[in-house]
Short mmCIF file of C-alpha atoms and ligand atoms in Angstrom, two decimals:
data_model
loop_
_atom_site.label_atom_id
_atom_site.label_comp_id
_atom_site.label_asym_id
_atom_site.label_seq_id
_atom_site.Cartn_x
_atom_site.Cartn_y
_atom_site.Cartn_z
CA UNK A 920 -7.46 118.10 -3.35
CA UNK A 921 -6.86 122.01 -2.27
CA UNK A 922 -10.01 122.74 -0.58
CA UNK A 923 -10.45 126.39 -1.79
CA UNK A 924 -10.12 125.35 -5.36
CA UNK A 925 -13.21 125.56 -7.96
CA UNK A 926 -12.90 123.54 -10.21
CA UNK A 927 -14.59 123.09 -13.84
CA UNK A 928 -13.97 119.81 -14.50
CA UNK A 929 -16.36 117.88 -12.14
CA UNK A 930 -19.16 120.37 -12.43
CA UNK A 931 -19.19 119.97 -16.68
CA UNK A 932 -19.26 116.27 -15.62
CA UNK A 933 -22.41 116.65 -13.22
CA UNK A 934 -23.87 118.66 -16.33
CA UNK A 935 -23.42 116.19 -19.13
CA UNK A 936 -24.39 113.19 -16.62
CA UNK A 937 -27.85 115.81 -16.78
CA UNK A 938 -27.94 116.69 -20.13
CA UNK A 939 -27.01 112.10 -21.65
CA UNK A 940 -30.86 111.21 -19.65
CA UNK A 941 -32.29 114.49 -21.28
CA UNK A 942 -31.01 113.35 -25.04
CA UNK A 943 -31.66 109.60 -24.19
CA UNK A 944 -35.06 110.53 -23.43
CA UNK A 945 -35.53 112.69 -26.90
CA UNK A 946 -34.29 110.34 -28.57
CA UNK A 947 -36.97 107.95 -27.32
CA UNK A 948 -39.27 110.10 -28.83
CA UNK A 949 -37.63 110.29 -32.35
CA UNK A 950 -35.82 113.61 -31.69
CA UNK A 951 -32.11 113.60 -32.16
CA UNK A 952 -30.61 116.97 -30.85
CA UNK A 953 -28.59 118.81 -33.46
CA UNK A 954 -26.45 121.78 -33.19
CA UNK A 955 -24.78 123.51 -35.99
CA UNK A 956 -21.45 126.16 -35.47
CA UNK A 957 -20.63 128.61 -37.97
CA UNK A 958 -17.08 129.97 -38.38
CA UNK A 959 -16.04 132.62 -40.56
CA UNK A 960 -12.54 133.14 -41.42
CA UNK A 961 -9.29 131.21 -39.91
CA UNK A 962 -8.73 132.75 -35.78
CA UNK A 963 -6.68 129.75 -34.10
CA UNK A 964 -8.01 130.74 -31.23
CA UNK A 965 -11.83 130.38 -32.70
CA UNK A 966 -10.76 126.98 -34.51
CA UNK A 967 -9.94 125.98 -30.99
CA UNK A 968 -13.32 126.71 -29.92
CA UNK A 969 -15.13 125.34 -32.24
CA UNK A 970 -13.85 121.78 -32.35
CA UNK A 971 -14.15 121.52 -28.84
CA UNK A 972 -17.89 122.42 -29.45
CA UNK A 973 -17.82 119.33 -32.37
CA UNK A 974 -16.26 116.95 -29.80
CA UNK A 975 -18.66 117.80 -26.71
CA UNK A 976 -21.82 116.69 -28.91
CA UNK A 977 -19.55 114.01 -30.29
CA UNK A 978 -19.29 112.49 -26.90
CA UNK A 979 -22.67 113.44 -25.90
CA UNK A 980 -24.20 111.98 -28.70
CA UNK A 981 -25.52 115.14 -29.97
CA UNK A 982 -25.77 115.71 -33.89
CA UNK A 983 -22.96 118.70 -35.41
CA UNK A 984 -22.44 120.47 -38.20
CA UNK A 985 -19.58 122.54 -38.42
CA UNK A 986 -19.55 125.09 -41.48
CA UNK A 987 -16.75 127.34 -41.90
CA UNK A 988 -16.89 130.15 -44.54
CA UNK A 989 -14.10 131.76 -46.17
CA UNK A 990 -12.56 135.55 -43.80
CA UNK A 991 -13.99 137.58 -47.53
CA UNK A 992 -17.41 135.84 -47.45
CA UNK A 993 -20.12 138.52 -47.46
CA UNK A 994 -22.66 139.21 -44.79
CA UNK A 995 -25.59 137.78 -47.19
CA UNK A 996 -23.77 134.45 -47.64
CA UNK A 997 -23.70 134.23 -44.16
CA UNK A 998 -27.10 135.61 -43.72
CA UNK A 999 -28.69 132.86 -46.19
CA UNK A 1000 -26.31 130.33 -44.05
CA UNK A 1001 -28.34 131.13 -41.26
CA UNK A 1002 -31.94 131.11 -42.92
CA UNK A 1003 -31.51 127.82 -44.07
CA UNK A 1004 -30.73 126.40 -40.33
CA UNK A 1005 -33.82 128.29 -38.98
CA UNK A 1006 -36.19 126.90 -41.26
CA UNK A 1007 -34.34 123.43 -40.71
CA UNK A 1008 -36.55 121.39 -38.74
CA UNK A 1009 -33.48 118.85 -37.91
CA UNK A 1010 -31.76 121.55 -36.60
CA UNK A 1011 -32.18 123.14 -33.52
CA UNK A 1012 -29.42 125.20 -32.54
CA UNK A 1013 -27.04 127.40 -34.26
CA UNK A 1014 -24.26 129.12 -33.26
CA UNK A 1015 -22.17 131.56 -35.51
CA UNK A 1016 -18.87 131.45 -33.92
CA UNK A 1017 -17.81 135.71 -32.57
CA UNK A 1018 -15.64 137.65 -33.30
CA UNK A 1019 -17.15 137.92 -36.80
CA UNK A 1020 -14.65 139.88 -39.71
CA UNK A 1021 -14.90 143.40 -39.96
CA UNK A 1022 -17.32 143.45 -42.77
CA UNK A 1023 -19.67 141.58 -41.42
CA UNK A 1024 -22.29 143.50 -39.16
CA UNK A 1025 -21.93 141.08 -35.68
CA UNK A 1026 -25.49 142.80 -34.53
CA UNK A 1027 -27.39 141.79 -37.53
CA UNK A 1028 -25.97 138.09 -38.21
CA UNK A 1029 -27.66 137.71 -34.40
CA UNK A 1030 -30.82 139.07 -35.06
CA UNK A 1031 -30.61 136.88 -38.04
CA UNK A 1032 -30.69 133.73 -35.75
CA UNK A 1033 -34.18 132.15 -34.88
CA UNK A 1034 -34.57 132.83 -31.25
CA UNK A 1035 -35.97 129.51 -30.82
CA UNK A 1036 -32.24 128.30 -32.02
CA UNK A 1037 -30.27 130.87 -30.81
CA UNK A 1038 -28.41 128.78 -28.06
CA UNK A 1039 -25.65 131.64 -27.20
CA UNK A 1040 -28.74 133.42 -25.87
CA UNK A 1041 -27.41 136.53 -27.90
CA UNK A 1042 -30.40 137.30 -29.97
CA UNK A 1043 -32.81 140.52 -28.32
CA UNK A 1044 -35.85 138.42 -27.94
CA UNK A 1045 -33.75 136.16 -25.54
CA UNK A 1046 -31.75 138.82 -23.91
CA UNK A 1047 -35.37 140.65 -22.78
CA UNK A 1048 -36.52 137.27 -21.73
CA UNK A 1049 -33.43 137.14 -19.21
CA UNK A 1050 -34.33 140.82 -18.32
CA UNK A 1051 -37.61 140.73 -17.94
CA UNK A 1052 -36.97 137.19 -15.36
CA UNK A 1053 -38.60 134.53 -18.00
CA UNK A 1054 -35.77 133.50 -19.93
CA UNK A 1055 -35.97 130.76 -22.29
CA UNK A 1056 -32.15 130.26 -23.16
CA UNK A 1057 -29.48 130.93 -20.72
CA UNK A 1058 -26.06 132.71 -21.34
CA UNK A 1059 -23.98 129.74 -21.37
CA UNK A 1060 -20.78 131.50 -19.87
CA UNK A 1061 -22.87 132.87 -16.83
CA UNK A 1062 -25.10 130.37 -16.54
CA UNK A 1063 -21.99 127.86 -16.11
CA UNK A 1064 -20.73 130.28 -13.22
CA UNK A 1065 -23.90 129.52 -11.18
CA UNK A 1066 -23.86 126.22 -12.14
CA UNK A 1067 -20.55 126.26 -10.19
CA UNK A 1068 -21.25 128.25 -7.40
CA UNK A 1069 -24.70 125.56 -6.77
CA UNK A 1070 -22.08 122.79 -6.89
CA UNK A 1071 -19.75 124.18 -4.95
CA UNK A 1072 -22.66 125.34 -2.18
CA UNK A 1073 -21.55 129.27 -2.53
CA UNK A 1074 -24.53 131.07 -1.95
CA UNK A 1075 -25.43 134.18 -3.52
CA UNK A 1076 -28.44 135.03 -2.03
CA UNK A 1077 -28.22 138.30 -0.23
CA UNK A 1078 -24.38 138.40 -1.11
CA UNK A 1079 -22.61 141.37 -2.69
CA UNK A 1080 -21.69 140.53 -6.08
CA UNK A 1081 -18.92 142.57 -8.09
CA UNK A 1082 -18.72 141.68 -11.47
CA UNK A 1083 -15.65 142.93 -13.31
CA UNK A 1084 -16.53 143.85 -16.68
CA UNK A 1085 -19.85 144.79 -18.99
CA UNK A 1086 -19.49 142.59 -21.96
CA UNK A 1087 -22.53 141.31 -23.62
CA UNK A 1088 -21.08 137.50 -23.57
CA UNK A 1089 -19.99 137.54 -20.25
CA UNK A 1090 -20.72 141.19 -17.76
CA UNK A 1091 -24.45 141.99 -18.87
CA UNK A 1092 -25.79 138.56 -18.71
CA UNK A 1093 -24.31 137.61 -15.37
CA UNK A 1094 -25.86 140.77 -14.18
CA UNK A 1095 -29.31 139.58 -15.43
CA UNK A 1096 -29.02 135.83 -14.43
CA UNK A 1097 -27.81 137.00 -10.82
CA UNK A 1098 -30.48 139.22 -10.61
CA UNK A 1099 -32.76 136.21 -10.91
CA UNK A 1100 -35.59 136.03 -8.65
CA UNK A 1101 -34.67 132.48 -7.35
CA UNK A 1102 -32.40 130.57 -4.73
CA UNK A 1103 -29.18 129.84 -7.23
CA UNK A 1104 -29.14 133.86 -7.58
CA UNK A 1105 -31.21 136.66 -5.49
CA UNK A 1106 -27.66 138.86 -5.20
CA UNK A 1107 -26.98 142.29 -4.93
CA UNK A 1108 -25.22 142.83 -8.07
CA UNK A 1109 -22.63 145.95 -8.76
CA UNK A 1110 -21.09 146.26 -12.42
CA UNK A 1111 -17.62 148.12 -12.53
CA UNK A 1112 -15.52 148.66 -16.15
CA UNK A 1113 -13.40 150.82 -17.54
CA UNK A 1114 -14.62 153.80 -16.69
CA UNK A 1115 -16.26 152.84 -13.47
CA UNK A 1116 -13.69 155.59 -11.00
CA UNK A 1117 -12.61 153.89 -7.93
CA UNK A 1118 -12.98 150.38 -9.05
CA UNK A 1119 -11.03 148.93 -6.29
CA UNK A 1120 -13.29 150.63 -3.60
CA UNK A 1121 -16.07 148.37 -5.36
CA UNK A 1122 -14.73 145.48 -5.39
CA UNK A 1123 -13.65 145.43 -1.88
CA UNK A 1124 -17.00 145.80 -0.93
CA UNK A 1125 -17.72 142.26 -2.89
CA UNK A 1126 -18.29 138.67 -1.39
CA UNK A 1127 -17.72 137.38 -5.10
CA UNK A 1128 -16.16 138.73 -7.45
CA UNK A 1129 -16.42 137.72 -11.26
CA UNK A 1130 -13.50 138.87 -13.30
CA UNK A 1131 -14.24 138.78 -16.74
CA UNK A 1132 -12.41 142.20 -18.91
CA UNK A 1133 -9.72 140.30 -20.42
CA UNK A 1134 -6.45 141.69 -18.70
CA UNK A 1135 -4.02 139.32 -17.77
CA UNK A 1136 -3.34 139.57 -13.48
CA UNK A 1137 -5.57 142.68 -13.36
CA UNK A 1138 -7.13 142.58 -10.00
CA UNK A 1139 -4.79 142.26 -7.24
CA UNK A 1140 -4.50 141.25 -3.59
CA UNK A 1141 -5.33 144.65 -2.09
CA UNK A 1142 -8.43 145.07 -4.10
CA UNK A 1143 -10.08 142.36 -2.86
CA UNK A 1144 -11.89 141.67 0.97
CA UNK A 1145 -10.60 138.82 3.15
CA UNK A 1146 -12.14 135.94 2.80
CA UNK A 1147 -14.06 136.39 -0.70
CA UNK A 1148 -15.01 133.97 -3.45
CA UNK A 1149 -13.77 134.89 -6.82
CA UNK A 1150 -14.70 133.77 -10.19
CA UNK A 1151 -11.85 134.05 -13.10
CA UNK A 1152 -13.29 134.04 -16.49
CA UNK A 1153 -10.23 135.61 -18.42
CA UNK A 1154 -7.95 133.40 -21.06
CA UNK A 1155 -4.97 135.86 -21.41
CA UNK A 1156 -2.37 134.72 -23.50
CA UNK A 1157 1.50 135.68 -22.08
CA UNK A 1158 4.89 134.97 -23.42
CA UNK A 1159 6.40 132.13 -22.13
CA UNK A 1160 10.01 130.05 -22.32
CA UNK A 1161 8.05 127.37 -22.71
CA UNK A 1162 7.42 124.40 -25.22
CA UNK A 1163 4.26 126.10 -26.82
CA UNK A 1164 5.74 129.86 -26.38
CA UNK A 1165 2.74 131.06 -24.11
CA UNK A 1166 1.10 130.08 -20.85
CA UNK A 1167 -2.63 130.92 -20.02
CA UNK A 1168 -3.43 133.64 -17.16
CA UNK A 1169 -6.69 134.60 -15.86
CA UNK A 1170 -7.47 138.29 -15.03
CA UNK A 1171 -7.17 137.76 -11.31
CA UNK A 1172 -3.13 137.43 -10.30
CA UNK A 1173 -3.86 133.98 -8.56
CA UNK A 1174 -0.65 133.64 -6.77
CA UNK A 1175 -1.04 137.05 -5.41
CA UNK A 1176 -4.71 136.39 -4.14
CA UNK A 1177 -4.71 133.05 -3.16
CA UNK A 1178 -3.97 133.80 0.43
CA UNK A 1179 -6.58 136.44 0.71
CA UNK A 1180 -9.63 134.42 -1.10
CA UNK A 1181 -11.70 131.69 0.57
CA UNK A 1182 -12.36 130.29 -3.24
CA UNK A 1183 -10.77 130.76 -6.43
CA UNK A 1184 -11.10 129.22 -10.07
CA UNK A 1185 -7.99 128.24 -11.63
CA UNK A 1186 -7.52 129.15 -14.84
CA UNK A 1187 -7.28 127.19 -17.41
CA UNK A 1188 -9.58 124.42 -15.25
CA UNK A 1189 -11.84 126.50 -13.84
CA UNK A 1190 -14.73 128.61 -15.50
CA UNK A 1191 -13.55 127.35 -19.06
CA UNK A 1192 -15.31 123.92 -19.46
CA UNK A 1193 -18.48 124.97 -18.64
CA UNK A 1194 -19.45 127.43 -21.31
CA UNK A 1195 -19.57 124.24 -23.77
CA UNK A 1196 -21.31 122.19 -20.87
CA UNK A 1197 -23.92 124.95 -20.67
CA UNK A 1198 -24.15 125.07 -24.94
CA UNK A 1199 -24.92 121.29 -24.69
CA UNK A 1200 -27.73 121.92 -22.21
CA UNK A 1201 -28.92 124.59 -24.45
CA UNK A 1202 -28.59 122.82 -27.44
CA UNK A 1203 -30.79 119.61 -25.73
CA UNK A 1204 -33.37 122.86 -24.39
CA UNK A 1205 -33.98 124.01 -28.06
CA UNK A 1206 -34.64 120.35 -29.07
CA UNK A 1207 -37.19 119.81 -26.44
CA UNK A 1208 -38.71 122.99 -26.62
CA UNK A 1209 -39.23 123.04 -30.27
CA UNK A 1210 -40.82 119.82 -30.74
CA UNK A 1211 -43.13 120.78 -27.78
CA UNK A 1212 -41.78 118.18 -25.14
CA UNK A 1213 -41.26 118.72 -21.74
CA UNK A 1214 -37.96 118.07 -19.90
CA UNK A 1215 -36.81 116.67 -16.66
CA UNK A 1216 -34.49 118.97 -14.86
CA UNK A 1217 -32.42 116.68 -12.62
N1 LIG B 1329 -16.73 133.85 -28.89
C1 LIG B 1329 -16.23 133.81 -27.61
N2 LIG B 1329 -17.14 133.29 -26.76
C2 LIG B 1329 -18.23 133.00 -27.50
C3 LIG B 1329 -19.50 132.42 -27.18
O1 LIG B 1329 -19.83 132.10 -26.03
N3 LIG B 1329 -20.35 132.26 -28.24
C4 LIG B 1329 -20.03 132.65 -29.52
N4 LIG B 1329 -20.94 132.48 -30.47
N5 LIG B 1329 -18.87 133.17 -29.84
C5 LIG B 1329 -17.98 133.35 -28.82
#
């Protein structure tokens, strides 16, 4: 195995080995964990998403509901979608699949969401939770980055952390999560984006760097300091001669770097499998949590 690879694939495995005793020991206590995805509209890419979501609890032994509304549905349709999970006892975690069509106000449909249920950690009661260093859900996305760096015994505490990007998925929340008073995080954490000037000089200051802004082979070999851990959370699509017409790039040019890094994510392989890892662990959270009973962590 190449030594300074990160890979996704075992971590997700570590996770779900975590998150089967959790369920089996809900479901010893008559609670069956049940998460429900809303789509709206027909985005491959989205479709993609979600059925990978179906077939993680699927295999997990979790209980899903996928409902996908028409691209025209209004905002109340979707809004009374919503109300009737919340006040679902069975249920207890939704997830309404972004982006959301035009028409539909993203902002509201996630204030919609119960915060007890809102297992993307989207919803303003959560993200203040995070912020405030008591959170009750974590981001799945970021919280599946330190899930990898614990496995992979990087440690951030006291390290210089560049994040590339200020997303509310993906930038924000790893800010707040790596912020963390606690061992898995205690960094010194620097934001850059697209209007950040001298974004290079940043990032050559950083002993990780988390790429996540959605430009195919953005950051480059000179940008980055010898040695340094990086973290690739971009899926860029790019034309390819290939079978399926496209091949999948990350936002760090890997071939360029790969010399110059100590670890790198692959991508696809890397960062990608835990975000639904993390959504399971969330998912089994919101179960225990709202019918009061108190989980093991390991
Ligand atoms: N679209 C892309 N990533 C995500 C995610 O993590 N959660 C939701 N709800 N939608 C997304």
């Amino acid at each position: 195995m190449d030594a300074k690879l990160l890979k996704g694939k075992p971590v997700a495995e570590a996770v779900y080995t975590r998150v089967s005793k959790q369920i089996g020991f809900l479901k010893e206590q008559g609670v069956f964990p049940k998460l429900s995805v809303i789509l709206v509209g027909e985005d491959p890419a989205s479709q993609v998403y979600v059925r990978r979501k179906g077939k993680a609890c699927e295999k997990l032994g979790i209980l899903s509901e996928t409902i996908v509304l028409p691209a025209d549905s209004s905002e109340q349709a979707l809004v009374t979608k919503i109300e009737a999970l919340n006040s679902d006892p069975k249920n207890h975690g939704i997830l309404v699949q972004l982006p959301l069509p035009g028409h539909i106000d993203e902002d509201k449909i996630i204030r919609t969401v119960s915060p007890q249920k809102d297992v993307d950690c989207f919803h303003p009661q959560n993200v203040g939770l995070l912020v405030s260093g008591n959170p009750y859900m974590l981001p799945c996305t970021p919280a599946g980055i330190v899930e990898m760096l614990r496995f992979y015994k990087i440690e951030t505490e006291s390290k210089h952390v560049v994040v590339v990007g200020r997303s509310n998925i993906v930038g924000k929340p790893m800010l707040n999560l790596l912020l963390q008073k606690n061992k898995s995080a205690n960094a010194t954490v620097t934001i850059v984006h697209s209007r950040t000037k001298e974004i290079s000089a940043h990032i050559r200051r950083a002993d990780i760097v988390i790429a996540a802004i959605g430009q195919p082979n953005f950051i480059k070999k000179e940008q980055l300091k010898k040695g340094s851990v990086v973290i690739d959370v971009g899926i860029n699509r790019m034309d390819a001669d290939n079978e399926k017409g496209y091949t999948l790039v990350g936002d760090v040019d890997f071939d360029q770097v790969y010399e110059t890094v100590s670890y790198i994510t692959p991508v696809p392989g890397g960062v990608g499998p835990m975000t639904i890892a993390m959504l399971m662990q969330n998912t089994v959270t919101a179960a225990a949590v709202q019918n009061k009973i108190l989980l093991l962590e390991e």
